[in-house]
Coordinates of C-alpha atoms in Angstrom, one line a residue:
X674 CA 51.7 -50.9 -16.5
X675 CA 53.7 -53.9 -17.9
X676 CA 53.7 -57.2 -16.1
X677 CA 57.4 -57.0 -15.6
X678 CA 57.1 -53.7 -13.7
X679 CA 54.2 -55.0 -11.7
X680 CA 56.1 -58.1 -10.8
X681 CA 59.0 -56.0 -9.4
X682 CA 56.6 -53.8 -7.4
X683 CA 55.0 -56.9 -5.9
X684 CA 58.3 -58.5 -5.0
X685 CA 59.6 -55.3 -3.4
X686 CA 56.4 -54.9 -1.4
X687 CA 56.8 -58.5 -0.1
X688 CA 60.5 -58.0 0.7
X689 CA 59.7 -54.7 2.5
X690 CA 57.5 -56.6 5.0
X691 CA 59.9 -59.5 5.3
X692 CA 58.1 -62.2 3.4
X693 CA 59.8 -65.6 3.5
X694 CA 60.6 -67.8 0.5
X695 CA 59.4 -65.6 -2.3
X696 CA 59.0 -67.5 -5.6
X697 CA 58.2 -66.0 -9.0
X698 CA 56.8 -68.4 -11.6
X699 CA 56.4 -67.4 -15.2
X700 CA 53.2 -69.0 -16.5
X701 CA 52.8 -67.0 -19.7
X702 CA 53.2 -70.1 -21.9
X703 CA 51.1 -72.3 -19.6
X704 CA 47.8 -70.3 -19.1
X705 CA 46.0 -67.3 -20.5
X706 CA 44.7 -66.4 -17.0
X707 CA 47.8 -64.6 -15.8
X708 CA 51.5 -63.9 -16.7
X709 CA 53.2 -64.6 -13.3
X710 CA 52.4 -66.3 -10.1
X711 CA 54.2 -65.0 -7.0
X712 CA 54.2 -67.1 -3.9
X713 CA 55.4 -66.0 -0.5
X714 CA 55.1 -67.2 3.1
X715 CA 54.4 -65.3 6.3
X716 CA 55.4 -66.2 9.8
X717 CA 51.9 -65.8 11.4
X718 CA 48.3 -65.1 10.3
X719 CA 48.9 -61.4 11.0
X720 CA 52.1 -61.4 9.0
X721 CA 50.3 -63.0 6.0
X722 CA 47.6 -60.3 6.2
X723 CA 50.3 -57.6 6.4
X724 CA 52.1 -59.0 3.3
X725 CA 48.9 -59.0 1.3
X726 CA 48.0 -55.5 2.5
X727 CA 51.5 -54.2 1.6
X728 CA 51.1 -55.6 -2.0
X729 CA 47.7 -54.0 -2.5
X730 CA 48.9 -50.6 -1.0
X731 CA 52.1 -50.5 -3.1
X732 CA 50.4 -51.4 -6.4
X733 CA 47.6 -48.9 -5.8
X734 CA 50.2 -46.2 -5.1
X735 CA 51.8 -47.0 -8.5
X736 CA 48.5 -46.6 -10.3
X737 CA 47.1 -50.1 -10.5
X738 CA 43.4 -49.9 -10.1
X739 CA 42.4 -53.6 -10.1
X740 CA 43.3 -55.6 -7.0
X741 CA 40.9 -58.3 -5.9
X742 CA 41.7 -59.9 -2.6
X743 CA 40.4 -63.3 -1.5
X744 CA 40.8 -65.1 1.8
X745 CA 41.6 -62.1 4.0
X746 CA 39.3 -63.4 6.7
X747 CA 41.1 -66.7 7.2
X748 CA 44.7 -65.4 6.7
X749 CA 46.1 -68.9 6.1
X750 CA 46.1 -68.2 2.4
X751 CA 45.4 -64.8 0.8
X752 CA 45.2 -64.5 -2.9
X753 CA 45.8 -61.0 -4.5
X754 CA 44.6 -61.0 -8.1
X755 CA 46.2 -58.2 -10.1
X756 CA 45.3 -59.4 -13.5
X757 CA 48.8 -60.0 -15.0
X758 CA 50.0 -61.2 -11.6
X759 CA 48.4 -63.5 -9.1
X760 CA 50.0 -63.3 -5.6
X761 CA 49.6 -66.2 -3.1
X762 CA 50.6 -65.3 0.4
X763 CA 50.4 -68.3 2.8
X764 CA 51.4 -69.8 6.1
X765 CA 54.2 -72.3 5.5
X766 CA 52.0 -75.3 6.4
X767 CA 49.3 -74.2 3.9
X768 CA 51.9 -73.6 1.2
X769 CA 53.5 -77.0 1.8
X770 CA 50.1 -78.8 1.8
X771 CA 48.9 -77.2 -1.5
X772 CA 52.4 -77.2 -3.1
X773 CA 51.6 -74.9 -5.9
X774 CA 55.2 -74.9 -7.0
X775 CA 54.9 -78.6 -7.8
X776 CA 51.8 -78.0 -9.9
X777 CA 53.6 -75.4 -12.0
X778 CA 57.0 -77.2 -11.9
X779 CA 57.3 -77.3 -15.7
X780 CA 56.9 -73.5 -15.9
X781 CA 60.1 -71.4 -16.0
X782 CA 61.0 -70.2 -12.5
X783 CA 62.3 -66.7 -12.1
X784 CA 64.2 -67.9 -9.1
X785 CA 63.6 -67.2 -5.4
X786 CA 63.9 -63.8 -4.0
X787 CA 63.7 -62.5 -0.4
X788 CA 64.5 -65.8 1.1
X789 CA 65.9 -65.5 4.6

């Protein structure tokens, strides 16, 4: 599956479970680790966990076999590594504290989606 298709599946999965402030950052020219970073916020620890679960479920249904999840126990910040896509689902305070968008500010932004 191409990174573009995977990106769309991830964004749709996040939108389906009402993620807040979805941001897609194109890091292809900045790192060889991944192609896109997708950030989203949840409204509670349970919501953060549901968002990450939704991503994993949807990509597996589409045939993606590799999905490594880190941080599911804490639920302030869950990272879903899909290879070409790394998804960061966070509580708003955690997202503000680490400010990953600032770290990647020179990378092309694909815009925000799913903001409510």
